Amino acid sequence: MKEKLKKVLLLGSGALRIGQAGEFDYSGSQVLKALREEGIQSVLINPNVATIQTSEGIADKVYFLPVNVQTVEEVIKKERPDGILLAFGGQTALNCGTELYLNGILDKYGVKVLGTSVEAIMYTEDRDLFVKKLDEIPMKTPVSQAVESMDDAIAAAY
């Protein structure tokens, strides 16, 4: 029998800019609504007061705080969520969740990563790891090379 989740932490979308991050605000707000429908208490960390996610009645509890390792650990320590969702807050949430995982903070407080695993996030965020993973199945990928200067880029192009 699966353990019933009582409380879930969502790392929010943070700052919104024209043409950027609106999809994370929307998807995160939909997750928060779904958690409510399932009777699971939601805790949101999102420093942006102008998002749908932070609107009254969307999350059960909202922390208008930066999405970074130190802040999130303090909220985890206080709220003691059963799980955390990382894939609904964009790059900042993915990076923060990866750090929380690698630093052992999630294990320390018994917080389960729900949805996309941290391992999958790490494989898809690092182009070299991603290509190596695709080579295992084997999947053709375009030839690429990492460069750090314009001269390196020109040399790699030839």
mmCIF file of C-alpha atoms in Angstrom:
data_model
loop_
_atom_site.group_PDB
_atom_site.id
_atom_site.type_symbol
_atom_site.label_atom_id
_atom_site.label_comp_id
_atom_site.label_asym_id
_atom_site.label_seq_id
_atom_site.Cartn_x
_atom_site.Cartn_y
_atom_site.Cartn_z
ATOM 1 C CA MET A 1 0.000 0.000 0.000
ATOM 2 C CA LYS A 2 1.344 3.426 -0.944
ATOM 3 C CA GLU A 3 2.009 5.972 1.755
ATOM 4 C CA LYS A 4 -0.493 8.842 1.665
ATOM 5 C CA LEU A 5 1.075 12.257 1.211
ATOM 6 C CA LYS A 6 -0.114 14.879 3.684
ATOM 7 C CA LYS A 7 1.977 17.904 2.727
ATOM 8 C CA VAL A 8 3.918 18.794 -0.433
ATOM 9 C CA LEU A 9 6.323 21.658 -1.084
ATOM 10 C CA LEU A 10 6.381 23.284 -4.512
ATOM 11 C CA LEU A 11 9.290 25.449 -5.609
ATOM 12 C CA GLY A 12 7.639 28.227 -7.561
ATOM 13 C CA SER A 13 8.334 30.101 -10.744
ATOM 14 C CA GLY A 14 9.826 33.214 -9.209
ATOM 15 C CA ALA A 15 10.243 36.288 -11.362
ATOM 16 C CA LEU A 16 8.200 36.479 -14.548
ATOM 17 C CA ARG A 17 9.366 38.400 -17.588
ATOM 18 C CA ILE A 18 7.601 38.987 -20.868
ATOM 19 C CA GLY A 19 7.831 35.761 -22.839
ATOM 20 C CA GLN A 20 9.522 33.857 -20.027
ATOM 21 C CA ALA A 21 8.355 31.645 -17.123
ATOM 22 C CA GLY A 22 4.613 32.101 -17.654
ATOM 23 C CA GLU A 23 4.288 28.394 -18.454
ATOM 24 C CA PHE A 24 5.818 27.496 -15.093
ATOM 25 C CA ASP A 25 3.447 29.802 -13.264
ATOM 26 C CA TYR A 26 0.506 28.183 -15.052
ATOM 27 C CA SER A 27 1.662 24.580 -14.587
ATOM 28 C CA GLY A 28 2.581 25.218 -10.958
ATOM 29 C CA SER A 29 -0.813 26.734 -10.227
ATOM 30 C CA GLN A 30 -2.488 23.691 -11.803
ATOM 31 C CA VAL A 31 -0.417 21.364 -9.601
ATOM 32 C CA LEU A 32 -1.427 23.327 -6.523
ATOM 33 C CA LYS A 33 -5.102 23.007 -7.503
ATOM 34 C CA ALA A 34 -4.662 19.255 -8.093
ATOM 35 C CA LEU A 35 -3.041 18.804 -4.674
ATOM 36 C CA ARG A 36 -6.018 20.557 -3.067
ATOM 37 C CA GLU A 37 -8.444 18.265 -4.934
ATOM 38 C CA GLU A 38 -6.526 15.259 -3.588
ATOM 39 C CA GLY A 39 -6.678 16.569 -0.027
ATOM 40 C CA ILE A 40 -2.923 17.181 0.147
ATOM 41 C CA GLN A 41 -1.744 20.339 1.888
ATOM 42 C CA SER A 42 0.464 22.530 -0.319
ATOM 43 C CA VAL A 43 3.319 24.804 0.641
ATOM 44 C CA LEU A 44 4.678 27.182 -1.997
ATOM 45 C CA ILE A 45 7.941 29.117 -2.054
ATOM 46 C CA ASN A 46 7.771 31.878 -4.632
ATOM 47 C CA PRO A 47 9.151 35.406 -4.191
ATOM 48 C CA ASN A 48 6.885 36.901 -6.862
ATOM 49 C CA VAL A 49 3.683 38.457 -5.536
ATOM 50 C CA ALA A 50 2.399 38.921 -9.097
ATOM 51 C CA THR A 51 2.012 35.277 -10.121
ATOM 52 C CA ILE A 52 -1.081 33.120 -10.293
ATOM 53 C CA GLN A 53 0.643 30.640 -7.945
ATOM 54 C CA THR A 54 0.754 33.188 -5.131
ATOM 55 C CA SER A 55 -2.874 34.283 -5.534
ATOM 56 C CA GLU A 56 -5.066 33.779 -2.494
ATOM 57 C CA GLY A 57 -6.596 30.311 -2.316
ATOM 58 C CA ILE A 58 -4.224 28.580 -4.742
ATOM 59 C CA ALA A 59 -1.689 27.216 -2.218
ATOM 60 C CA ASP A 60 -2.469 26.426 1.399
ATOM 61 C CA LYS A 61 0.632 28.277 2.588
ATOM 62 C CA VAL A 62 2.834 30.706 0.648
ATOM 63 C CA TYR A 63 6.344 31.838 1.499
ATOM 64 C CA PHE A 64 7.357 34.959 -0.438
ATOM 65 C CA LEU A 65 11.030 34.034 -0.193
ATOM 66 C CA PRO A 66 13.864 33.431 -2.654
ATOM 67 C CA VAL A 67 14.137 29.933 -4.101
ATOM 68 C CA ASN A 68 17.624 29.029 -2.887
ATOM 69 C CA VAL A 69 19.088 26.187 -0.831
ATOM 70 C CA GLN A 70 19.305 28.063 2.470
ATOM 71 C CA THR A 71 15.765 29.436 2.346
ATOM 72 C CA VAL A 72 14.207 26.202 1.133
ATOM 73 C CA GLU A 73 15.966 24.192 3.850
ATOM 74 C CA GLU A 74 14.559 26.550 6.505
ATOM 75 C CA VAL A 75 11.043 26.119 5.113
ATOM 76 C CA ILE A 76 11.509 22.327 4.971
ATOM 77 C CA LYS A 77 12.721 22.351 8.574
ATOM 78 C CA LYS A 78 9.643 24.344 9.661
ATOM 79 C CA GLU A 79 6.942 22.730 7.486
ATOM 80 C CA ARG A 80 8.217 19.105 7.322
ATOM 81 C CA PRO A 81 6.675 18.244 3.925
ATOM 82 C CA ASP A 82 6.429 14.629 2.807
ATOM 83 C CA GLY A 83 7.398 15.494 -0.759
ATOM 84 C CA ILE A 84 8.746 18.207 -3.020
ATOM 85 C CA LEU A 85 7.949 19.120 -6.630
ATOM 86 C CA LEU A 86 10.808 20.619 -8.652
ATOM 87 C CA ALA A 87 9.662 20.586 -12.268
ATOM 88 C CA PHE A 88 7.066 23.369 -12.039
ATOM 89 C CA GLY A 89 9.280 26.337 -11.217
ATOM 90 C CA GLY A 90 11.711 26.604 -14.090
ATOM 91 C CA GLN A 91 15.489 26.639 -14.011
ATOM 92 C CA THR A 92 15.818 28.157 -10.545
ATOM 93 C CA ALA A 93 13.701 25.412 -8.975
ATOM 94 C CA LEU A 94 15.538 22.668 -10.881
ATOM 95 C CA ASN A 95 18.934 23.980 -9.797
ATOM 96 C CA CYS A 96 17.837 24.448 -6.201
ATOM 97 C CA GLY A 97 16.282 20.979 -6.028
ATOM 98 C CA THR A 98 19.429 19.401 -7.446
ATOM 99 C CA GLU A 99 21.548 21.149 -4.810
ATOM 100 C CA LEU A 100 19.167 20.099 -2.023
ATOM 101 C CA TYR A 101 19.463 16.507 -3.241
ATOM 102 C CA LEU A 102 23.250 16.507 -3.694
ATOM 103 C CA ASN A 103 23.814 18.176 -0.308
ATOM 104 C CA GLY A 104 21.710 15.485 1.419
ATOM 105 C CA ILE A 105 19.147 17.994 2.698
ATOM 106 C CA LEU A 106 16.153 16.141 1.248
ATOM 107 C CA ASP A 107 17.313 12.860 2.821
ATOM 108 C CA LYS A 108 18.042 14.611 6.122
ATOM 109 C CA TYR A 109 14.390 15.673 6.436
ATOM 110 C CA GLY A 110 12.856 12.624 4.705
ATOM 111 C CA VAL A 111 11.489 14.637 1.776
ATOM 112 C CA LYS A 112 10.679 12.569 -1.324
ATOM 113 C CA VAL A 113 11.134 14.079 -4.775
ATOM 114 C CA LEU A 114 7.816 13.682 -6.584
ATOM 115 C CA GLY A 115 7.459 13.582 -10.355
ATOM 116 C CA THR A 116 10.670 13.982 -12.317
ATOM 117 C CA SER A 117 13.593 12.487 -10.396
ATOM 118 C CA VAL A 118 16.692 14.521 -9.604
ATOM 119 C CA GLU A 119 18.762 12.009 -11.561
ATOM 120 C CA ALA A 120 16.650 12.638 -14.662
ATOM 121 C CA ILE A 121 16.954 16.384 -14.124
ATOM 122 C CA MET A 122 20.741 16.096 -13.897
ATOM 123 C CA TYR A 123 20.933 13.975 -17.051
ATOM 124 C CA THR A 124 18.828 16.401 -19.050
ATOM 125 C CA GLU A 125 20.501 19.563 -17.738
ATOM 126 C CA ASP A 126 24.063 18.473 -18.605
ATOM 127 C CA ARG A 127 24.454 18.148 -22.376
ATOM 128 C CA ASP A 128 27.428 15.779 -22.112
ATOM 129 C CA LEU A 129 25.628 13.444 -19.678
ATOM 130 C CA PHE A 130 22.509 13.613 -21.856
ATOM 131 C CA VAL A 131 24.374 12.572 -25.002
ATOM 132 C CA LYS A 132 26.117 9.734 -23.129
ATOM 133 C CA LYS A 133 22.746 8.511 -21.834
ATOM 134 C CA LEU A 134 21.278 8.603 -25.352
ATOM 135 C CA ASP A 135 24.306 6.690 -26.658
ATOM 136 C CA GLU A 136 23.382 3.825 -24.295
ATOM 137 C CA ILE A 137 20.135 3.065 -26.165
ATOM 138 C CA PRO A 138 21.721 3.899 -28.997
ATOM 139 C CA MET A 139 20.175 7.144 -30.168
ATOM 140 C CA LYS A 140 21.783 9.317 -32.814
ATOM 141 C CA THR A 141 22.592 12.835 -31.661
ATOM 142 C CA PRO A 142 24.177 15.772 -33.461
ATOM 143 C CA VAL A 143 27.918 16.089 -33.010
ATOM 144 C CA SER A 144 28.702 18.890 -30.596
ATOM 145 C CA GLN A 145 31.604 20.354 -28.694
ATOM 146 C CA ALA A 146 31.738 22.664 -25.683
ATOM 147 C CA VAL A 147 33.729 25.853 -26.210
ATOM 148 C CA GLU A 148 34.655 28.809 -24.044
ATOM 149 C CA SER A 149 35.745 31.454 -26.545
ATOM 150 C CA MET A 150 34.934 32.755 -30.007
ATOM 151 C CA ASP A 151 38.200 31.340 -31.356
ATOM 152 C CA ASP A 152 37.315 27.895 -29.946
ATOM 153 C CA ALA A 153 33.850 28.145 -31.497
ATOM 154 C CA ILE A 154 35.272 28.978 -34.931
ATOM 155 C CA ALA A 155 37.784 26.111 -34.662
ATOM 156 C CA ALA A 156 35.027 23.680 -33.598
ATOM 157 C CA ALA A 157 32.896 24.733 -36.569
ATOM 158 C CA TYR A 158 35.594 23.598 -38.985
#
